[in-house]
Amino acid sequence: MKKKTDKQIAMRVSAVSIIGNIALSVIKLLAGIVANSGAMISDAVHSASDVISTFVVIIGYNFSSKGSDKDHPYGHERLECIAALFLAAILFATGVGIGIEGINKILQGNYGNLAIPGAIALVAAVISIAFKEWMFWYTRHAAKKINSSSLMADAWHHRSDALSSVGSFIGIFGARLGFPILDPIASVIICLFILKAAFEIGRDAVDKLTDKACDDETINEMIKLIKAQSGVINIDEIKTRLFGNKIYVDVEISVDGNLTLNEAHDIAQNVHDAIESKFEHVKHCMVHVNPDTTNMTCHKKISQSAM
């Protein structure tokens, strides 16, 4: 039931993104044509390309939500990381393109030949900034709620668009004030922000593809929970690994070596159930039981004394 709920959230956010980007692209394109603004027309094409990115998110999430099968007994969660890497690559290419264009304009220095855009382009830029920033927070909230790396990548794509529109606004406003160089300078600065976001998204996806451990805070919470279970004497080892948007846990615990197999199994089962119920993103917790030799030695000495 949880997977179905997560999928519904992802689909709803993606639908809002697609409809919003199509509408925004039309508004920007018309404003760019009417106001004679090349920056706004470029921004319209940028927003239109986001529709493709959102479809990548939908495809990646749908494939990652598939259950286990014969060829993939551990599931398909890592496919979402591949989608996130693809989006990071798109984001990186977008940033590089904006940066190169800005640097070329600075080096050319032909600012006097640039057309003065109309005021309607400024209005379109403000609308774009407001909508894209809202989409960033809306998508980011959903991505955190369902722990989706591809949805988080799409959120940062919205933020990159907002920054791009900020650059367009500064450039258009500066051109109308007689300072057209502000446009390419803003583009270069925006490029750096976009490249930083692309790097962070790519790094997160790679971590989830290479079995990186959970953060220390999550591991410490798991340790406290395991130690609180009745019958657990010690935690001999605990290992975690990220698998797409899921977590696998392997833990070795020590229990009284004099317990029966059924009793030891019950303790392990309690640990397993506690971890999987407390941490919703844990897909599976494997518990290995070791006999506590200290208690076994003490029991042996007591038995010998009694004899």
Tab-separated table of C-alpha atoms in Angstrom:
chain	number	residue	atom	x	y	z
A	1	MET	CA	0.000	0.000	0.000
A	2	LYS	CA	2.919	2.319	0.799
A	3	LYS	CA	4.434	1.898	-2.667
A	4	LYS	CA	1.113	2.730	-4.280
A	5	THR	CA	0.828	5.902	-2.203
A	6	ASP	CA	4.369	6.961	-3.086
A	7	LYS	CA	3.693	6.346	-6.764
A	8	GLN	CA	0.542	8.448	-6.637
A	9	ILE	CA	2.503	11.316	-5.075
A	10	ALA	CA	5.206	11.079	-7.744
A	11	MET	CA	2.660	10.964	-10.563
A	12	ARG	CA	0.708	13.933	-9.204
A	13	VAL	CA	3.836	16.086	-8.864
A	14	SER	CA	5.011	15.080	-12.334
A	15	ALA	CA	1.621	15.927	-13.845
A	16	VAL	CA	1.704	19.393	-12.251
A	17	SER	CA	5.240	19.851	-13.567
A	18	ILE	CA	4.344	18.859	-17.141
A	19	ILE	CA	1.198	21.021	-17.336
A	20	GLY	CA	2.944	23.956	-15.676
A	21	ASN	CA	5.998	23.812	-17.936
A	22	ILE	CA	3.890	23.625	-21.098
A	23	ALA	CA	1.841	26.659	-20.030
A	24	LEU	CA	4.959	28.548	-18.934
A	25	SER	CA	6.742	27.803	-22.203
A	26	VAL	CA	3.856	29.243	-24.215
A	27	ILE	CA	3.752	32.397	-22.051
A	28	LYS	CA	7.525	32.922	-22.353
A	29	LEU	CA	7.570	32.292	-26.085
A	30	LEU	CA	4.751	34.774	-26.782
A	31	ALA	CA	6.337	37.363	-24.473
A	32	GLY	CA	9.723	36.866	-26.109
A	33	ILE	CA	8.325	37.328	-29.601
A	34	VAL	CA	6.192	40.361	-28.708
A	35	ALA	CA	8.943	42.012	-26.630
A	36	ASN	CA	11.731	41.151	-29.093
A	37	SER	CA	13.671	39.376	-26.325
A	38	GLY	CA	16.072	36.630	-27.355
A	39	ALA	CA	16.748	35.802	-23.694
A	40	MET	CA	13.067	35.158	-23.038
A	41	ILE	CA	12.703	33.001	-26.161
A	42	SER	CA	15.714	30.935	-25.003
A	43	ASP	CA	14.142	30.646	-21.564
A	44	ALA	CA	10.932	29.373	-23.206
A	45	VAL	CA	12.865	26.620	-24.996
A	46	HIS	CA	14.560	25.775	-21.681
A	47	SER	CA	11.180	25.339	-19.966
A	48	ALA	CA	9.909	23.208	-22.856
A	49	SER	CA	12.910	20.874	-22.429
A	50	ASP	CA	11.862	20.335	-18.805
A	51	VAL	CA	8.846	18.393	-20.012
A	52	ILE	CA	11.242	15.753	-21.353
A	53	SER	CA	13.057	15.674	-18.013
A	54	THR	CA	9.805	15.086	-16.141
A	55	PHE	CA	8.922	12.201	-18.438
A	56	VAL	CA	12.338	10.711	-17.552
A	57	VAL	CA	11.357	10.991	-13.870
A	58	ILE	CA	8.048	9.207	-14.517
A	59	ILE	CA	9.714	6.396	-16.468
A	60	GLY	CA	12.487	5.987	-13.884
A	61	TYR	CA	10.083	5.923	-10.950
A	62	ASN	CA	7.711	3.470	-12.633
A	63	PHE	CA	10.531	1.044	-13.396
A	64	SER	CA	12.018	1.380	-9.904
A	65	SER	CA	8.619	0.623	-8.341
A	66	LYS	CA	8.441	-2.806	-9.976
A	67	GLY	CA	8.602	-5.715	-7.557
A	68	SER	CA	11.253	-8.413	-7.434
A	69	ASP	CA	11.426	-11.003	-10.183
A	70	LYS	CA	13.586	-13.980	-11.148
A	71	ASP	CA	16.300	-11.854	-12.763
A	72	HIS	CA	16.153	-9.071	-10.151
A	73	PRO	CA	15.453	-10.714	-6.771
A	74	TYR	CA	16.392	-7.530	-4.893
A	75	GLY	CA	13.996	-5.330	-6.869
A	76	HIS	CA	14.529	-2.455	-9.311
A	77	GLU	CA	15.026	0.554	-7.009
A	78	ARG	CA	18.405	1.438	-8.516
A	79	LEU	CA	16.786	2.239	-11.859
A	80	GLU	CA	15.585	5.477	-10.287
A	81	CYS	CA	19.208	6.385	-9.553
A	82	ILE	CA	20.008	5.916	-13.233
A	83	ALA	CA	17.179	8.322	-14.069
A	84	ALA	CA	18.631	10.787	-11.539
A	85	LEU	CA	22.060	10.491	-13.201
A	86	PHE	CA	20.457	11.210	-16.571
A	87	LEU	CA	18.752	14.305	-15.157
A	88	ALA	CA	22.037	15.402	-13.549
A	89	ALA	CA	23.671	15.126	-16.963
A	90	ILE	CA	20.910	17.257	-18.510
A	91	LEU	CA	21.300	19.790	-15.701
A	92	PHE	CA	25.085	19.835	-16.179
A	93	ALA	CA	24.733	20.348	-19.946
A	94	THR	CA	22.211	23.132	-19.350
A	95	GLY	CA	24.579	24.895	-16.958
A	96	VAL	CA	27.539	24.565	-19.310
A	97	GLY	CA	25.464	25.870	-22.233
A	98	ILE	CA	24.329	28.918	-20.265
A	99	GLY	CA	27.879	29.575	-19.060
A	100	ILE	CA	29.449	29.294	-22.519
A	101	GLU	CA	26.846	31.592	-24.039
A	102	GLY	CA	27.398	34.154	-21.272
A	103	ILE	CA	31.199	34.053	-21.631
A	104	ASN	CA	30.981	34.405	-25.410
A	105	LYS	CA	28.772	37.492	-25.081
A	106	ILE	CA	31.209	39.034	-22.593
A	107	LEU	CA	34.178	38.367	-24.875
A	108	GLN	CA	32.414	39.686	-27.990
A	109	GLY	CA	31.563	42.996	-26.366
A	110	ASN	CA	29.041	44.038	-29.036
A	111	TYR	CA	26.550	45.312	-26.488
A	112	GLY	CA	25.421	48.284	-28.555
A	113	ASN	CA	23.968	46.019	-31.231
A	114	LEU	CA	21.614	44.250	-28.845
A	115	ALA	CA	17.904	44.976	-29.204
A	116	ILE	CA	16.134	46.621	-26.266
A	117	PRO	CA	13.449	44.185	-25.054
A	118	GLY	CA	9.953	45.299	-24.164
A	119	ALA	CA	8.554	45.497	-20.635
A	120	ILE	CA	6.309	42.455	-21.155
A	121	ALA	CA	9.441	40.290	-21.104
A	122	LEU	CA	10.098	41.456	-17.543
A	123	VAL	CA	6.574	40.432	-16.527
A	124	ALA	CA	7.077	36.988	-18.067
A	125	ALA	CA	10.395	36.624	-16.229
A	126	VAL	CA	8.771	37.456	-12.881
A	127	ILE	CA	5.985	34.926	-13.519
A	128	SER	CA	8.584	32.305	-14.422
A	129	ILE	CA	10.672	32.969	-11.302
A	130	ALA	CA	7.649	32.741	-8.997
A	131	PHE	CA	6.240	29.589	-10.594
A	132	LYS	CA	9.573	27.770	-10.845
A	133	GLU	CA	10.539	28.574	-7.275
A	134	TRP	CA	7.152	27.270	-6.092
A	135	MET	CA	7.646	24.118	-8.182
A	136	PHE	CA	11.068	23.634	-6.612
A	137	TRP	CA	9.700	23.621	-3.044
A	138	TYR	CA	6.607	21.624	-4.023
A	139	THR	CA	8.658	18.916	-5.795
A	140	ARG	CA	11.388	18.943	-3.138
A	141	HIS	CA	8.821	18.337	-0.388
A	142	ALA	CA	7.363	15.375	-2.289
A	143	ALA	CA	10.831	13.984	-3.067
A	144	LYS	CA	11.791	14.037	0.620
A	145	LYS	CA	8.473	12.486	1.620
A	146	ILE	CA	8.921	9.444	-0.638
A	147	ASN	CA	12.747	9.517	-0.655
A	148	SER	CA	12.943	9.799	-4.445
A	149	SER	CA	16.318	10.786	-5.925
A	150	SER	CA	14.929	11.329	-9.428
A	151	LEU	CA	12.141	13.549	-8.109
A	152	MET	CA	14.711	15.492	-6.091
A	153	ALA	CA	16.761	15.901	-9.272
A	154	ASP	CA	13.670	17.279	-10.995
A	155	ALA	CA	13.169	19.693	-8.087
A	156	TRP	CA	16.657	21.085	-8.573
A	157	HIS	CA	15.938	21.326	-12.287
A	158	HIS	CA	13.072	23.654	-11.379
A	159	ARG	CA	15.453	25.681	-9.219
A	160	SER	CA	17.902	25.942	-12.135
A	161	ASP	CA	15.047	27.281	-14.282
A	162	ALA	CA	14.189	29.846	-11.616
A	163	LEU	CA	17.823	30.975	-11.568
A	164	SER	CA	17.830	31.082	-15.361
A	165	SER	CA	14.764	33.303	-15.285
A	166	VAL	CA	16.456	35.518	-12.697
A	167	GLY	CA	19.309	35.891	-15.154
A	168	SER	CA	16.859	36.721	-17.925
A	169	PHE	CA	15.177	39.326	-15.719
A	170	ILE	CA	18.507	40.956	-14.798
A	171	GLY	CA	19.643	40.908	-18.408
A	172	ILE	CA	16.394	42.359	-19.740
A	173	PHE	CA	16.190	44.962	-16.972
A	174	GLY	CA	19.856	45.872	-17.426
A	175	ALA	CA	19.423	46.202	-21.190
A	176	ARG	CA	16.484	48.552	-20.674
A	177	LEU	CA	18.638	50.652	-18.314
A	178	GLY	CA	21.511	50.741	-20.769
A	179	PHE	CA	23.721	48.026	-19.189
A	180	PRO	CA	23.407	44.978	-21.469
A	181	ILE	CA	26.562	43.381	-20.048
A	182	LEU	CA	24.548	42.414	-16.945
A	183	ASP	CA	22.854	39.676	-18.973
A	184	PRO	CA	25.988	37.585	-19.738
A	185	ILE	CA	27.472	38.190	-16.282
A	186	ALA	CA	24.299	36.895	-14.651
A	187	SER	CA	24.371	33.874	-16.984
A	188	VAL	CA	27.879	32.912	-15.845
A	189	ILE	CA	26.909	33.183	-12.161
A	190	ILE	CA	23.769	31.115	-12.759
A	191	CYS	CA	25.908	28.526	-14.552
A	192	LEU	CA	27.927	27.952	-11.360
A	193	PHE	CA	24.778	27.377	-9.269
A	194	ILE	CA	23.406	24.919	-11.814
A	195	LEU	CA	26.698	22.981	-12.024
A	196	LYS	CA	26.801	22.723	-8.230
A	197	ALA	CA	23.249	21.293	-8.170
A	198	ALA	CA	24.120	18.816	-10.954
A	199	PHE	CA	27.178	17.642	-9.028
A	200	GLU	CA	25.215	17.083	-5.805
A	201	ILE	CA	22.443	15.184	-7.607
A	202	GLY	CA	24.965	13.004	-9.439
A	203	ARG	CA	26.924	12.291	-6.267
A	204	ASP	CA	23.771	11.241	-4.401
A	205	ALA	CA	22.784	8.892	-7.243
A	206	VAL	CA	26.272	7.341	-7.372
A	207	ASP	CA	26.229	6.814	-3.588
A	208	LYS	CA	22.966	4.892	-3.895
A	209	LEU	CA	24.363	2.807	-6.741
A	210	THR	CA	27.538	1.861	-4.858
A	211	ASP	CA	26.055	0.638	-1.551
A	212	LYS	CA	27.013	3.658	0.522
A	213	ALA	CA	26.160	3.340	4.216
A	214	CYS	CA	23.381	5.341	5.848
A	215	ASP	CA	24.191	8.556	7.655
A	216	ASP	CA	25.539	8.284	11.210
A	217	GLU	CA	22.357	9.656	12.751
A	218	THR	CA	20.211	6.909	11.218
A	219	ILE	CA	22.695	4.185	12.223
A	220	ASN	CA	22.830	5.469	15.812
A	221	GLU	CA	19.023	5.421	15.996
A	222	MET	CA	19.058	1.825	14.770
A	223	ILE	CA	21.645	0.857	17.389
A	224	LYS	CA	19.542	2.359	20.191
A	225	LEU	CA	16.452	0.531	18.951
A	226	ILE	CA	18.253	-2.815	18.687
A	227	LYS	CA	19.780	-2.512	22.168
A	228	ALA	CA	16.333	-1.740	23.574
A	229	GLN	CA	14.996	-5.125	22.430
A	230	SER	CA	14.631	-7.704	25.176
A	231	GLY	CA	17.299	-10.408	25.111
A	232	VAL	CA	19.908	-8.461	23.122
A	233	ILE	CA	23.162	-8.490	25.093
A	234	ASN	CA	25.368	-6.746	22.550
A	235	ILE	CA	25.563	-5.608	18.936
A	236	ASP	CA	28.594	-7.324	17.429
A	237	GLU	CA	28.289	-5.661	14.015
A	238	ILE	CA	25.871	-3.520	12.045
A	239	LYS	CA	26.120	-2.681	8.355
A	240	THR	CA	23.759	-0.632	6.216
A	241	ARG	CA	23.671	0.088	2.502
A	242	LEU	CA	21.605	2.340	0.300
A	243	PHE	CA	19.824	0.541	-2.525
A	244	GLY	CA	18.115	3.172	-4.628
A	245	ASN	CA	15.644	4.839	-2.284
A	246	LYS	CA	15.635	1.825	0.054
A	247	ILE	CA	17.924	0.646	2.859
A	248	TYR	CA	19.260	-2.824	3.602
A	249	VAL	CA	20.457	-3.617	7.125
A	250	ASP	CA	22.709	-6.490	8.263
A	251	VAL	CA	23.200	-6.827	12.000
A	252	GLU	CA	24.857	-9.379	14.284
A	253	ILE	CA	23.647	-9.526	17.869
A	254	SER	CA	24.791	-11.488	20.900
A	255	VAL	CA	22.228	-13.325	23.025
A	256	ASP	CA	22.456	-15.703	25.960
A	257	GLY	CA	24.139	-18.838	24.622
A	258	ASN	CA	22.007	-21.017	26.893
A	259	LEU	CA	18.782	-20.086	25.126
A	260	THR	CA	17.004	-22.566	22.889
A	261	LEU	CA	17.028	-22.062	19.137
A	262	ASN	CA	13.401	-20.949	19.214
A	263	GLU	CA	14.090	-18.390	21.949
A	264	ALA	CA	17.094	-16.970	20.093
A	265	HIS	CA	15.051	-16.836	16.902
A	266	ASP	CA	12.286	-14.889	18.653
A	267	ILE	CA	14.795	-12.259	19.773
A	268	ALA	CA	16.166	-11.951	16.241
A	269	GLN	CA	12.623	-11.669	14.872
A	270	ASN	CA	11.835	-8.883	17.332
A	271	VAL	CA	14.918	-6.978	16.198
A	272	HIS	CA	13.965	-7.519	12.545
A	273	ASP	CA	10.375	-6.342	13.062
A	274	ALA	CA	11.418	-3.320	15.150
A	275	ILE	CA	13.844	-2.051	12.510
A	276	GLU	CA	11.468	-2.532	9.570
A	277	SER	CA	8.529	-0.913	11.360
A	278	LYS	CA	10.490	2.041	12.786
A	279	PHE	CA	12.410	2.911	9.604
A	280	GLU	CA	9.969	3.006	6.688
A	281	HIS	CA	12.691	3.027	4.019
A	282	VAL	CA	14.308	-0.174	5.276
A	283	LYS	CA	13.399	-2.812	2.709
A	284	HIS	CA	14.964	-5.719	4.599
A	285	CYS	CA	16.811	-6.302	7.857
A	286	MET	CA	18.930	-9.438	8.189
A	287	VAL	CA	19.684	-10.451	11.786
A	288	HIS	CA	22.409	-12.948	12.686
A	289	VAL	CA	22.540	-14.312	16.242
A	290	ASN	CA	25.801	-15.061	18.077
A	291	PRO	CA	25.945	-16.855	21.449
A	292	ASP	CA	27.319	-14.726	24.258
A	293	THR	CA	30.332	-16.756	25.474
A	294	THR	CA	30.616	-14.820	28.736
A	295	ASN	CA	27.197	-15.951	29.921
A	296	MET	CA	27.873	-19.496	28.714
A	297	THR	CA	31.106	-19.637	30.749
A	298	CYS	CA	29.374	-18.330	33.869
A	299	HIS	CA	26.582	-20.876	33.465
A	300	LYS	CA	29.133	-23.668	33.062
A	301	LYS	CA	30.953	-22.636	36.269
A	302	ILE	CA	27.676	-22.506	38.232
A	303	SER	CA	26.734	-25.981	36.966
A	304	GLN	CA	30.147	-27.387	37.940
A	305	SER	CA	29.882	-25.806	41.426
A	306	ALA	CA	26.502	-27.359	41.937
A	307	MET	CA	27.978	-30.756	41.191
